[in-house]
Amino acid sequence: MLNRLLSHDLPRNRWLTLLLVAIVLGLALTPFLFPGTRALNVSAKILVFIVLVASFDLLLGYTGIVSFAHTMFFGIGAYGVAIASTRLGPQWGSLALGIGAALAISLVLSLLIGLFSLRVKAIFFAMITLAVASAFLTLASQLSEFTGGEDGLSFRVPEALQPGTEYLEETFLGASIDGRFLTYYLLFVTAVVLVLAMLRIVNSPFGRVLQAIRENDFRAEAIGYRTVVYRTLSSVLSALFATLAGCLLALWLRYNGPDTSLSFEIMVDILLIVVIGGMGTIYGAVIGGALFVLAQSYLQDLMQLGASAVEGVPVLSQLVSPDRWLLWLGILFVLSVYHFPSGVVGRLRAAGPAIARR
């Protein structure tokens, strides 16, 4: 049953399995294990980034396409929910219409980009997508009547998902059963379904063709596959999954603006997570997303504790100052790339057979 659920793509390493189980259980039980608002926000961000990074890996890791327009589709999903909810009110129909419209726009744009640009090779395609994403960011910032401009849009969600809606007067196992609780598990279930769907895609015959194109598109073309069609379909699927990730982000934050979903910094984070987790594996998005967001959220707090412990030591106290958390995050990234050149998942899977023989 589990084998079929994971599309016959098992972790193939005991440590990788334990790590994945720990992450999934931690995310599933966050409202009960860490009932604070901050922990819930971090876990929700991890869920969103898992879907977003997995959708990008479908493009980069499995098809070998470098694109910088991924945050554009992410932003389209977030703006679709935000604009529909602002214009039509906090109704389920508004959410459905916003998500549907965002998916339709992403479908058309990704299809156009694919048809006109995927015949261009390597860095030229990446530059085209970067230009399109930059133009969309500028457009979103200037169309203040629809997008709220630089200030963005704050909106209300349906009453069932609002934090003030309480389903139980008393806490259950330490967690408040309210609209925020329901929203979190809506994100969790949706993220699990989307990740399993992407696992199914990459392990299907279609996914095998994408991997063949990544390895050698000339040979794939020579044996009869129309590589432009497959690359275009990969671009479209990746864009649609990124759009759904944007919808989840807007639903959780009840706000969206240019810096929230369209920033180039998000694109950089996606690339870092793909490298940390491992390209060409959906599990890499799960592990890389969890590790990166946790480090991004709590590294400064850990450094605050370290700074308190070495207070008064001339050089060391400056090195572990919380103001330098980005420096240490960069060092951790360099070390992870050095010790895990194929990503955490790639390294653990490569060690799998050796472990099994012991």
Coordinates of N, CA and C in Angstrom, one line a residue, residues 55 58-59 63 65 106-107 110-115 118 201 206-207 209-210 213 225-241:
S55 N 8.0 21.6 -7.1 CA 7.5 22.0 -8.4 C 8.7 22.5 -9.3
L58 N 10.8 19.6 -10.4 CA 10.2 19.0 -11.6 C 10.8 19.6 -12.9
L59 N 11.1 20.8 -12.9 CA 11.6 21.5 -14.0 C 13.1 21.4 -14.1
T63 N 14.0 17.7 -15.6 CA 14.0 18.0 -17.1 C 15.3 18.7 -17.5
I65 N 15.9 22.0 -17.0 CA 15.6 23.4 -17.5 C 15.8 24.4 -16.3
S106 N -1.7 31.0 -15.3 CA -0.4 30.3 -15.2 C -0.3 29.4 -16.4
L107 N -1.4 28.7 -16.7 CA -1.4 27.7 -17.8 C -1.0 28.4 -19.1
S110 N 2.7 29.9 -19.0 CA 3.8 28.9 -19.1 C 3.8 28.3 -20.4
L111 N 2.6 28.1 -21.0 CA 2.5 27.5 -22.4 C 3.2 28.5 -23.4
L112 N 2.9 29.8 -23.3 CA 3.5 30.7 -24.2 C 5.0 30.8 -24.0
I113 N 5.5 30.8 -22.8 CA 6.9 30.8 -22.5 C 7.6 29.5 -23.0
G114 N 6.9 28.4 -22.8 CA 7.4 27.1 -23.3 C 7.5 27.1 -24.8
L115 N 6.5 27.5 -25.5 CA 6.4 27.4 -26.9 C 7.4 28.3 -27.6
L118 N 11.5 27.6 -25.2 CA 12.2 26.4 -24.9 C 13.0 25.8 -26.0
I201 N 4.0 11.7 -11.0 CA 4.4 12.2 -12.3 C 5.8 11.8 -12.7
F206 N 6.0 9.3 -18.5 CA 6.2 10.7 -18.8 C 7.5 11.2 -18.1
G207 N 7.5 10.9 -16.8 CA 8.7 11.3 -16.0 C 10.0 10.7 -16.5
V209 N 10.7 9.9 -19.5 CA 11.1 10.7 -20.7 C 11.8 12.0 -20.3
L210 N 11.2 12.7 -19.3 CA 11.8 13.9 -18.9 C 13.3 13.7 -18.4
I213 N 15.5 13.3 -21.4 CA 15.8 14.6 -22.0 C 16.8 15.3 -21.2
Y225 N 11.1 10.8 -29.5 CA 10.3 11.7 -28.6 C 10.5 13.2 -29.0
R226 N 9.4 13.9 -29.1 CA 9.4 15.3 -29.4 C 9.8 16.1 -28.2
T227 N 11.0 16.4 -28.0 CA 11.5 16.9 -26.8 C 10.9 18.3 -26.4
V228 N 10.6 19.1 -27.5 CA 10.0 20.4 -27.2 C 8.6 20.3 -26.6
V229 N 7.9 19.3 -27.0 CA 6.5 19.0 -26.4 C 6.7 18.6 -24.9
Y230 N 7.6 17.7 -24.7 CA 7.8 17.2 -23.3 C 8.3 18.3 -22.4
R231 N 9.2 19.1 -22.9 CA 9.8 20.2 -22.1 C 8.7 21.2 -21.8
T232 N 7.9 21.5 -22.8 CA 6.8 22.5 -22.6 C 5.8 21.9 -21.6
L233 N 5.4 20.7 -21.6 CA 4.5 20.1 -20.7 C 5.1 20.1 -19.3
S234 N 6.4 19.9 -19.2 CA 7.1 19.9 -17.9 C 7.0 21.4 -17.3
S235 N 7.2 22.3 -18.2 CA 7.1 23.7 -17.8 C 5.7 24.1 -17.3
V236 N 4.7 23.6 -18.0 CA 3.3 23.9 -17.6 C 3.0 23.3 -16.3
L237 N 3.3 22.0 -16.1 CA 3.0 21.3 -14.8 C 3.8 22.0 -13.7
S238 N 5.0 22.3 -13.9 CA 5.8 23.0 -12.8 C 5.1 24.3 -12.4
A239 N 4.7 25.1 -13.4 CA 4.0 26.4 -13.2 C 2.7 26.2 -12.4
L240 N 1.9 25.2 -12.7 CA 0.7 24.9 -12.1 C 0.8 24.6 -10.6
F241 N 1.8 23.7 -10.3 CA 2.1 23.3 -8.9 C 2.6 24.5 -8.2

